[in-house]
XYZ file of C-alpha atoms in Angstrom:
704
model
C 67.280 49.335 62.795
C 65.792 48.445 59.473
C 63.697 50.976 57.620
C 61.290 48.324 56.358
C 57.661 49.058 57.145
C 54.599 46.860 57.570
C 51.822 47.076 54.956
C 49.833 49.486 57.126
C 51.954 52.078 58.837
C 51.749 55.590 60.140
C 49.606 57.550 57.680
C 51.560 60.278 55.997
C 49.439 63.382 55.739
C 50.626 64.295 52.275
C 48.595 67.460 52.318
C 50.205 68.776 55.459
C 53.652 67.325 55.987
C 55.489 69.748 53.744
C 53.693 72.703 55.251
C 54.224 71.485 58.806
C 57.937 71.348 58.217
C 57.970 75.103 57.745
C 56.030 75.881 60.910
C 58.150 77.852 63.356
C 59.089 75.976 66.477
C 58.369 77.389 69.883
C 61.081 78.013 72.441
C 59.589 78.257 75.892
C 61.175 81.419 77.251
C 60.673 80.390 80.833
C 62.466 77.058 80.364
C 65.538 77.768 78.198
C 66.699 74.137 78.145
C 69.969 73.309 76.464
C 70.324 70.731 73.714
C 73.258 68.793 75.158
C 75.350 66.685 72.793
C 78.653 64.870 72.864
C 80.215 63.668 76.081
C 78.311 66.151 78.207
C 74.976 65.104 76.747
C 75.899 61.456 77.216
C 76.962 62.092 80.838
C 73.729 63.901 81.673
C 71.754 61.086 80.054
C 73.616 58.488 82.137
C 72.891 60.346 85.387
C 69.248 60.796 84.393
C 69.058 57.077 83.571
C 70.499 56.237 86.993
C 67.863 58.419 88.655
C 65.171 56.648 86.624
C 66.444 53.266 87.815
C 66.426 54.516 91.427
C 62.842 55.740 91.017
C 61.674 52.425 89.581
C 63.451 50.390 92.261
C 61.952 52.606 94.980
C 58.463 51.557 93.873
C 59.075 47.880 94.659
C 61.951 47.968 97.178
C 61.829 51.266 99.115
C 65.026 52.392 100.796
C 65.017 51.186 104.424
C 66.055 54.602 105.751
C 62.659 56.090 104.888
C 61.085 58.439 102.383
C 63.077 61.543 103.399
C 66.325 59.659 102.745
C 65.035 58.785 99.271
C 64.092 62.407 98.618
C 67.605 63.510 99.583
C 69.103 61.085 97.040
C 66.537 62.091 94.399
C 67.285 65.806 94.835
C 71.021 65.076 94.738
C 70.491 63.419 91.354
C 68.163 65.997 89.784
C 69.271 69.383 91.148
C 72.770 69.238 89.573
C 71.186 68.320 86.224
C 69.153 71.533 86.318
C 72.351 73.625 86.262
C 73.769 71.596 83.390
C 70.572 71.304 81.333
C 69.238 74.877 81.742
C 70.964 78.118 80.890
C 71.391 80.791 83.516
C 69.678 83.408 81.346
C 71.965 86.084 82.778
C 73.268 88.439 80.031
C 77.062 88.445 79.839
C 79.478 90.884 78.204
C 80.315 89.949 74.622
C 83.909 88.950 75.484
C 82.653 86.446 78.090
C 80.071 84.759 75.900
C 80.744 81.246 74.701
C 80.306 80.530 70.983
C 78.370 77.373 71.901
C 75.487 78.407 74.175
C 74.478 74.788 74.698
C 77.654 73.897 76.595
C 77.548 74.404 80.380
C 79.807 77.153 81.659
C 82.368 76.856 84.448
C 79.843 78.457 86.813
C 77.272 75.817 85.860
C 79.724 73.038 86.721
C 80.578 74.683 90.032
C 76.904 74.963 90.968
C 76.303 71.345 89.941
C 79.161 70.098 92.124
C 77.973 72.247 95.036
C 74.471 70.842 94.624
C 75.757 67.276 94.881
C 77.753 68.115 98.006
C 75.103 69.969 99.982
C 72.369 67.506 99.030
C 74.388 64.476 100.112
C 75.823 66.131 103.243
C 73.093 64.748 105.570
C 73.786 61.240 104.236
C 77.583 61.304 104.099
C 77.936 62.862 107.535
C 75.730 60.320 109.299
C 72.026 60.429 108.512
C 70.679 59.478 111.937
C 73.009 61.907 113.674
C 71.836 64.654 111.339
C 68.194 63.937 112.170
C 69.005 63.990 115.879
C 70.250 67.578 115.507
C 66.806 68.787 114.375
C 66.112 72.057 116.162
C 69.766 72.357 117.233
C 71.723 72.439 114.002
C 75.501 72.703 114.072
C 77.116 75.689 112.327
C 78.183 73.413 109.462
C 74.586 72.197 109.090
C 73.364 75.782 108.869
C 76.007 76.658 106.270
C 75.144 73.651 104.120
C 71.423 74.357 104.410
C 71.955 77.990 103.449
C 73.900 76.962 100.327
C 71.153 74.505 99.365
C 68.570 77.263 99.838
C 70.450 79.484 97.379
C 70.840 76.644 94.885
C 67.147 75.691 95.025
C 66.068 79.284 94.417
C 68.528 79.579 91.514
C 67.350 76.292 89.984
C 63.783 77.520 90.244
C 64.757 80.778 88.533
C 66.412 78.923 85.669
C 63.409 76.709 85.011
C 60.510 79.121 85.609
C 61.789 82.694 85.529
C 62.122 85.324 88.240
C 58.655 85.491 89.750
C 58.514 82.328 91.861
C 62.027 82.866 93.309
C 60.984 86.396 94.287
C 57.878 84.963 95.968
C 60.112 82.548 97.891
C 62.384 85.402 98.946
C 59.332 87.376 100.068
C 58.197 84.471 102.255
C 61.711 84.135 103.695
C 61.752 87.842 104.501
C 58.357 87.532 106.158
C 59.579 84.635 108.281
C 62.722 86.510 109.354
C 61.326 90.025 109.788
C 57.745 89.162 110.762
C 58.526 89.955 114.392
C 59.081 93.610 113.451
C 55.514 94.004 112.157
C 53.021 95.789 114.447
C 51.626 93.096 116.734
C 48.129 94.457 116.151
C 48.345 93.148 112.587
C 46.800 89.734 112.126
C 49.777 88.500 110.081
C 52.394 89.511 112.672
C 54.316 86.763 114.458
C 57.221 86.402 116.884
C 59.815 86.138 114.124
C 62.181 83.331 113.182
C 65.961 83.473 113.350
C 68.061 82.207 110.460
C 68.915 78.902 112.155
C 65.214 78.163 112.663
C 64.457 78.865 109.004
C 67.278 76.614 107.775
C 66.224 73.884 110.212
C 62.639 74.017 108.918
C 63.846 73.777 105.319
C 66.804 71.385 105.577
C 66.015 69.039 108.444
C 62.247 68.570 108.504
C 59.467 67.033 106.476
C 57.856 70.373 105.586
C 60.703 72.110 103.761
C 62.706 71.019 100.753
C 61.739 67.410 101.436
C 58.056 68.055 102.013
C 54.938 66.918 100.200
C 55.581 68.814 96.917
C 58.979 67.177 96.306
C 57.627 63.840 97.522
C 54.916 64.032 94.855
C 57.453 64.926 92.147
C 59.809 62.099 93.145
C 57.142 59.452 93.736
C 54.454 60.155 91.132
C 55.246 62.806 88.553
C 58.585 61.333 87.483
C 56.946 57.941 86.910
C 54.350 59.520 84.637
C 56.978 61.465 82.680
C 58.882 58.210 82.161
C 55.651 56.534 81.069
C 54.929 59.409 78.691
C 58.416 59.140 77.190
C 58.059 55.392 76.606
C 54.592 55.833 75.098
C 55.720 58.701 72.891
C 58.781 56.902 71.530
C 56.642 53.861 70.788
C 54.669 55.990 68.292
C 51.545 56.686 70.339
C 51.728 60.469 69.948
C 51.674 60.350 66.152
C 48.909 57.749 66.208
C 46.708 59.977 68.365
C 47.046 62.867 65.906
C 46.485 60.627 62.893
C 43.385 59.120 64.481
C 41.960 62.575 65.152
C 42.522 63.587 61.521
C 40.938 60.400 60.189
C 37.935 60.570 62.507
C 36.759 63.996 61.312
C 38.097 64.222 57.766
C 34.713 64.565 56.031
C 33.202 67.323 58.203
C 33.197 71.056 57.518
C 34.491 71.647 61.042
C 36.903 68.714 60.768
C 39.993 70.912 61.109
C 38.887 72.367 64.441
C 37.629 69.047 65.752
C 40.941 67.453 64.815
C 42.906 70.031 66.807
C 40.716 69.589 69.884
C 40.705 65.781 69.728
C 44.470 65.713 69.192
C 44.966 67.958 72.226
C 42.876 65.653 74.370
C 44.605 62.457 73.241
C 48.127 63.877 73.427
C 47.278 65.352 76.816
C 46.829 61.860 78.189
C 50.536 61.365 77.446
C 52.165 64.700 78.246
C 50.169 66.449 80.968
C 51.683 69.746 79.806
C 49.545 72.535 78.375
C 52.176 74.494 76.470
C 53.977 71.438 75.099
C 50.703 69.876 73.931
C 49.578 73.082 72.202
C 52.898 73.304 70.350
C 52.978 69.616 69.418
C 49.403 69.623 68.132
C 49.834 72.940 66.366
C 52.895 71.786 64.431
C 50.738 69.149 62.727
C 47.257 70.675 62.629
C 47.998 74.350 61.861
C 48.493 73.665 58.125
C 45.086 71.956 58.133
C 43.470 74.843 60.014
C 45.075 77.348 57.642
C 43.772 75.558 54.564
C 40.312 75.392 56.105
C 40.289 79.196 56.441
C 40.937 79.840 60.134
C 42.672 83.137 60.938
C 46.009 82.646 62.774
C 44.780 84.183 66.036
C 41.614 82.094 66.038
C 43.519 78.900 65.349
C 46.139 79.751 67.963
C 43.496 80.331 70.613
C 41.885 77.002 69.764
C 45.226 75.187 69.989
C 46.092 76.823 73.317
C 42.740 75.964 74.885
C 42.929 72.386 73.615
C 46.493 72.078 74.901
C 45.629 73.281 78.398
C 43.094 70.486 78.547
C 46.140 68.210 78.843
C 46.471 69.209 82.492
C 42.793 68.457 83.060
C 42.550 65.172 81.140
C 42.614 61.818 82.945
C 44.486 59.579 83.406
C 47.607 61.814 83.483
C 46.516 65.023 85.157
C 49.106 67.660 85.973
C 51.484 67.433 88.917
C 49.129 69.477 91.095
C 46.551 66.662 90.939
C 48.951 64.333 92.750
C 49.417 67.002 95.408
C 45.618 67.185 95.764
C 45.589 63.455 96.492
C 48.413 63.784 99.038
C 46.952 66.796 100.842
C 43.481 65.234 101.123
C 44.735 61.735 101.872
C 42.827 60.064 99.031
C 43.935 57.815 96.191
C 44.828 59.223 92.799
C 41.924 57.261 91.308
C 39.523 59.295 93.456
C 40.986 62.527 92.073
C 40.605 61.129 88.541
C 36.937 60.506 89.310
C 36.499 64.086 90.500
C 38.041 65.348 87.255
C 35.863 63.360 84.836
C 32.779 65.594 84.577
C 34.739 68.898 84.599
C 36.910 67.520 81.783
C 33.828 66.683 79.734
C 32.445 70.176 80.355
C 35.760 71.783 79.372
C 35.991 69.994 76.049
C 32.269 70.442 75.401
C 32.788 74.192 75.612
C 35.734 74.071 73.209
C 33.909 71.849 70.705
C 30.846 74.090 70.714
C 33.082 77.096 70.128
C 34.731 75.218 67.245
C 31.350 74.485 65.650
C 30.289 78.111 66.046
C 33.510 79.450 64.543
C 33.198 77.027 61.630
C 29.943 78.751 60.751
C 31.024 82.303 61.594
C 34.180 82.090 59.470
C 32.618 79.780 56.863
C 35.592 77.447 57.018
C 35.964 74.817 54.333
C 36.360 71.061 54.486
C 39.921 69.921 53.823
C 40.571 66.767 51.829
C 43.222 64.624 53.514
C 44.604 61.376 52.175
C 44.545 59.267 55.322
C 43.338 55.750 56.091
C 39.985 55.333 57.761
C 39.761 55.676 61.531
C 38.677 52.042 61.833
C 41.726 50.871 59.905
C 44.003 52.927 62.129
C 42.344 51.567 65.257
C 42.665 48.013 63.998
C 46.392 48.488 63.340
C 47.517 50.833 66.114
C 44.686 50.852 68.643
C 46.858 48.897 71.051
C 48.383 52.244 72.098
C 45.268 52.805 74.216
C 45.923 49.620 76.179
C 48.391 51.078 78.657
C 46.133 54.079 79.337
C 43.252 51.739 80.097
C 45.553 49.579 82.197
C 46.324 52.476 84.544
C 42.658 53.052 85.314
C 41.882 49.333 85.664
C 44.815 48.729 87.993
C 43.861 51.709 90.139
C 40.277 50.444 90.268
C 41.322 47.007 91.561
C 43.387 48.543 94.343
C 46.905 48.663 92.907
C 48.830 51.734 94.068
C 49.266 54.639 91.654
C 53.030 54.170 91.514
C 52.863 50.474 90.665
C 50.008 51.035 88.218
C 52.014 53.451 86.110
C 55.103 51.195 86.219
C 53.039 48.237 84.996
C 51.497 50.446 82.287
C 54.993 51.546 81.248
C 56.077 47.919 80.958
C 52.990 47.178 78.860
C 53.722 50.124 76.547
C 57.296 48.853 76.193
C 56.140 45.377 75.187
C 53.497 46.696 72.782
C 56.078 48.887 71.041
C 57.350 45.738 69.285
C 54.074 45.499 67.360
C 55.292 48.334 65.126
C 58.815 48.127 63.734
C 59.218 51.905 63.671
C 58.352 52.078 67.361
C 60.609 49.298 68.630
C 62.100 50.268 71.979
C 65.531 48.778 71.542
C 67.947 48.986 74.503
C 69.300 52.268 73.191
C 65.828 53.792 72.707
C 64.701 52.503 76.111
C 67.743 54.193 77.644
C 66.710 57.366 75.822
C 63.122 57.124 77.065
C 64.142 56.744 80.706
C 66.633 59.607 80.429
C 64.137 61.891 78.690
C 61.529 61.031 81.314
C 63.790 62.202 84.132
C 64.822 65.327 82.219
C 61.139 66.094 81.811
C 60.671 66.200 85.583
C 63.569 68.595 86.279
C 61.436 71.774 86.164
C 58.849 70.111 88.407
C 61.489 69.023 90.915
C 62.959 72.532 91.067
C 59.540 74.127 91.564
C 58.477 71.582 94.182
C 61.673 72.030 96.175
C 61.170 75.809 96.052
C 57.527 75.396 97.032
C 58.798 73.728 100.187
C 60.094 77.160 101.238
C 56.576 78.565 101.027
C 54.908 75.686 102.860
C 57.550 75.617 105.620
C 57.314 79.362 106.323
C 53.525 79.219 106.206
C 53.480 76.324 108.671
C 55.990 77.895 111.096
C 54.289 81.308 111.173
C 50.613 80.372 110.783
C 50.331 82.740 107.819
C 47.840 80.599 105.908
C 45.215 80.644 108.634
C 45.661 84.381 109.185
C 45.249 85.284 105.508
C 42.260 82.958 105.184
C 40.634 84.642 108.175
C 41.332 88.054 106.662
C 39.695 86.998 103.390
C 36.549 85.799 105.148
C 36.340 88.909 107.357
C 36.567 91.115 104.274
C 33.616 89.297 102.722
C 31.639 89.483 105.980
C 32.226 93.229 106.134
C 30.508 93.589 102.757
C 27.491 91.319 103.396
C 25.575 89.702 106.240
C 23.916 86.814 104.423
C 25.928 83.585 104.552
C 25.324 82.828 100.856
C 26.472 86.325 99.911
C 29.571 85.956 102.119
C 30.414 82.659 100.440
C 29.829 84.136 96.976
C 32.073 87.124 97.701
C 34.765 84.888 99.170
C 34.637 82.667 96.097
C 34.910 85.658 93.762
C 37.851 87.086 95.758
C 39.491 83.657 95.764
C 39.011 83.240 91.996
C 40.531 86.656 91.316
C 43.449 85.980 93.662
C 44.161 82.594 92.078
C 43.929 84.035 88.568
C 46.422 86.762 89.461
C 48.674 84.284 91.251
C 48.656 82.011 88.224
C 49.927 84.870 86.059
C 53.149 84.917 88.054
C 54.010 81.350 89.042
C 53.712 77.877 87.473
C 50.666 75.679 87.966
C 52.112 73.483 90.712
C 53.372 76.379 92.802
C 50.142 78.292 92.189
C 48.131 75.391 93.586
C 50.364 74.985 96.639
C 50.252 78.682 97.514
C 46.539 78.879 96.776
C 45.761 75.834 98.911
C 47.669 77.013 101.997
C 46.096 80.488 101.817
C 42.717 80.222 100.091
C 41.897 76.623 100.965
C 41.428 77.355 104.698
C 39.083 80.265 103.860
C 36.792 78.004 101.841
C 36.940 75.271 104.466
C 36.002 77.794 107.161
C 32.798 78.486 105.227
C 31.906 74.764 105.289
C 32.910 74.093 101.688
C 33.776 70.364 101.396
C 37.516 69.744 101.116
C 37.309 67.999 97.680
C 35.310 70.897 96.214
C 37.709 73.474 97.683
C 40.784 71.595 96.435
C 39.450 71.152 92.896
C 38.384 74.813 92.806
C 41.968 75.855 93.600
C 43.341 73.255 91.171
C 41.296 74.408 88.178
C 42.028 78.091 88.659
C 45.721 77.276 88.985
C 45.628 75.374 85.681
C 43.686 78.035 83.787
C 46.499 80.541 84.256
C 48.002 79.065 81.068
C 45.265 80.719 79.003
C 44.932 83.884 81.084
C 46.348 87.102 79.576
C 48.840 88.696 79.765
C 51.119 85.675 80.334
C 49.169 82.660 78.922
C 52.170 80.499 78.002
C 50.073 78.050 75.993
C 48.792 80.917 73.831
C 52.334 82.240 73.393
C 53.453 78.843 72.119
C 50.455 78.506 69.817
C 50.982 81.988 68.359
C 54.594 81.073 67.545
C 53.269 78.126 65.542
C 50.530 80.009 63.661
C 52.433 83.268 63.229
C 49.502 85.174 64.706
C 49.676 88.166 67.010
C 50.331 87.042 70.578
C 47.877 89.169 72.561
C 44.846 88.574 70.280
C 45.692 84.852 70.404
C 45.552 85.032 74.208
C 42.093 86.600 74.117
C 40.874 83.960 71.675
C 42.194 81.229 73.976
C 40.381 82.863 76.873
C 37.167 82.863 74.832
C 37.453 79.148 74.149
C 38.185 78.345 77.799
C 35.709 80.796 79.359
C 33.229 78.144 80.583
C 36.090 76.492 82.469
C 36.542 79.689 84.503
C 32.935 79.600 85.673
C 32.314 75.877 86.215
C 34.707 75.606 89.229
C 32.692 78.300 90.998
C 29.735 75.911 90.873
C 31.807 73.377 92.879
C 31.814 75.567 95.964
C 28.857 77.929 95.650
C 26.050 75.478 96.420
C 25.713 72.064 98.025
C 24.698 70.611 94.654
C 27.955 71.766 93.104
C 29.781 68.823 94.630
C 27.747 66.533 92.362
C 29.857 67.828 89.444
C 32.778 66.030 91.078
C 30.790 62.770 90.896
C 30.237 62.906 94.665
C 26.665 62.182 95.688
C 23.590 60.263 94.501
C 23.591 59.269 90.851
C 20.369 61.175 90.158
C 21.911 64.364 91.542
C 25.022 63.813 89.438
C 22.893 63.386 86.309
C 20.773 66.514 86.695
C 23.670 68.762 87.750
C 25.740 67.510 84.813
C 22.859 68.207 82.429
C 22.426 71.707 83.878
C 26.158 72.382 83.624
C 26.209 71.188 79.987
C 23.350 73.569 79.217
C 25.263 76.355 80.973
C 28.363 75.672 78.860
C 26.219 75.740 75.696
C 24.642 79.041 76.737
C 28.030 80.590 77.439
C 29.275 79.358 74.039
C 26.402 81.249 72.394
C 27.239 84.352 74.430
C 30.940 84.331 73.533
C 30.613 83.050 69.956
C 27.578 85.046 68.850
C 25.951 82.089 67.118
C 23.122 79.725 67.997
C 23.779 76.360 66.379
C 20.965 75.266 64.120
C 19.421 78.753 64.037
C 21.895 81.459 63.105
C 23.832 84.531 64.205
C 22.970 85.946 67.636
C 22.890 89.719 68.131
C 23.659 91.607 71.331
C 20.381 91.020 73.173
C 20.248 87.226 72.655
C 23.917 86.988 73.649
C 23.286 88.869 76.901
C 20.298 86.647 77.641
C 22.408 83.544 76.952
C 25.164 84.799 79.271
C 22.670 85.421 82.087
C 21.168 81.981 81.497
C 24.592 80.352 81.702
C 25.356 82.021 85.028
C 21.968 81.086 86.474
C 22.325 77.476 85.341
C 25.657 77.160 87.139
C 24.024 78.100 90.433
C 22.449 74.623 90.211
C 19.177 75.481 91.959
C 15.753 74.513 90.541
C 14.472 78.107 90.555
C 17.528 79.550 88.810
C 17.490 76.690 86.302
C 13.833 77.409 85.434
C 14.599 81.109 84.929
C 17.629 80.226 82.804
C 15.605 77.925 80.562
C 13.082 80.715 80.004
C 15.868 83.152 79.088
C 17.347 80.646 76.632
C 13.973 80.155 74.974
C 13.570 83.904 74.582
C 17.079 84.182 73.113
C 16.385 81.346 70.665
C 13.101 82.923 69.564
C 14.823 86.281 68.985
C 17.547 84.674 66.876
C 14.995 82.647 64.901
C 12.780 85.684 64.323
C 15.699 87.759 63.081
C 16.750 85.005 60.700
C 13.220 84.648 59.367
C 12.733 88.375 58.875
C 16.201 89.000 57.404
C 17.905 85.762 56.260
C 20.884 87.613 54.775
C 21.758 89.162 58.146
C 22.580 85.759 59.638
C 25.020 84.704 56.921
C 28.594 85.950 57.378
C 30.556 87.183 54.422
C 32.851 84.660 52.811
C 36.447 85.032 53.793
C 39.630 84.057 52.045
C 42.066 81.680 53.637
C 44.754 83.645 55.463
C 48.187 83.890 53.930
C 50.681 81.585 55.619
C 52.716 83.456 58.185
C 56.449 83.480 57.772
C 58.441 81.965 60.606
C 59.942 84.511 62.954
C 63.745 84.570 63.214
C 63.705 83.906 66.954
C 61.425 80.901 66.658
C 63.763 78.510 64.896
C 64.644 76.367 67.884
C 63.320 72.911 68.551
C 59.892 72.662 70.145
C 59.865 71.758 73.841
C 59.560 68.089 74.609
C 56.017 67.009 75.226
C 57.318 65.647 78.524
C 58.648 68.918 79.931
C 56.009 69.747 82.429
C 54.720 73.037 82.502
C 53.078 71.216 84.942
C 55.287 73.043 86.926
């Protein structure tokens, strides 16, 4: 391909490119993906391309044998790739270690071949006959199902770490040994024998081939393919360049650029950690020159990156599961997410403006074209994103909408010579798209273990009942019971999210906590979005906070302080979901209800986010620094505003007025006390030795 460029091309940020090249890359420790090259890399790419073709054909000409047959073929194509594309992570003696860690071992090849065999066994041995043996599996069926169970758990361990596999093993143990529990316990059951467990996992629609894997194979993979095509066409770089150009003259331009870049890139990737790393690699040099400390900048990048999982039109994988569980279209879920997304980014932007004043950051001069010139030349990259929403609105299915949008992005790539999707690059995009869904497929197949055991034993209903009874034992008033249940549920989901990926966290949370909220007459959409948001926010919750870990590797800041800064930026997002379920008006924040109700609840929620930004940032925009008392008053006002009741809103407004008067009076009486001391720009952090690997692809879903 020629290197010739059109007169207007990608703006080169001359002030940042050299610095960005020295930024340490982030290696996601929970997804140690190999960089496959040579014949092995080519072979994996060919198989991934074949899976992509199968997925695309399935959209328009579904296999006549049904969806479960398709899921069997899909798992047979993706599960072996997990063992070839991801390292085992098991430490080996020095004499057994291979000099090239990116080449699959003999054990990896054996597991890959086994995965192909056990996945295709129901098809090769007679699919209809296999289905007829449901509930009465032959010994060979049980053996094959047991091997697939081991392989799925191992694939999940390779892509996410040890915690989720241990959770799966715990559920399996509960299903097998539950009959030994005292029958007076509410969670006791009759017990399942091993054949029953394998039958539920291997030969039913609620196990490996249940809703989670169906969502990964029908929706998520199409969006990862779309993201790969859009990214290779140059859209990702354009989004960052546009963000830089839009805010280049403002004092807080550096922070605004990071947040806007996170939002725009999030529409492509849907991955919090990958977005934080991708944005940070470009914007950290700008933030550093502006005067942001590494931990502060890392927290900002992490919070902006997590917004990728909350940003329409490509929400995380869990959003597709919400649509499947509730039986609604994906467009409806996008509508529910609109106002919460606005509130999330409003909180981050207010925190950015406050920090710009607290740290007295400087404007950074960047030699970039104007935003209007960029839009005129490369604005066509937005076309496919708009096309998805328009097609969904006119009744086209989500799967066909994203395929049409992918085709549009492919055609538009020829408007920029550097982004041409030649046959070779199109092959690469389809292969990368399927590789991006491998962690999601492994997690979704493993999540089938949890859903199957929960369904067979009735565990979800029992735990939900226990949660409600605990709240009722502490209070008699229905509102108090609901409030306690919501608080317990939020804590449980936050702790669950520390251990397992977003998708699995939502599935477990929905089958256990969802019924508790529904039993208290919380509308199903509000309950589902409550569980969804708390599952997502685990990426900025210490002590795991993967997005913050990735951002700290980019900025060179300390990891734990970066996590706390990310939590500060995202704090309003932890409280807004509670408003969904606490009052009847909370459902208006999901754009469900009369337009007047939606308007006033949105205004109240925006005021609540602003009040919480004052409380966490210690600054009232337009007035000055806030001391302890005004910050406490602002925090109380924010909580009262989120209750979304006229009386609490009136009290909150009064508290905010008092806080504003106190800040104004202090500034008037002592102007010097409201001006922070000037700070020097932090010294660039040296890259760490263990952070010299390539950054994770923006398509690898942490959406898992």
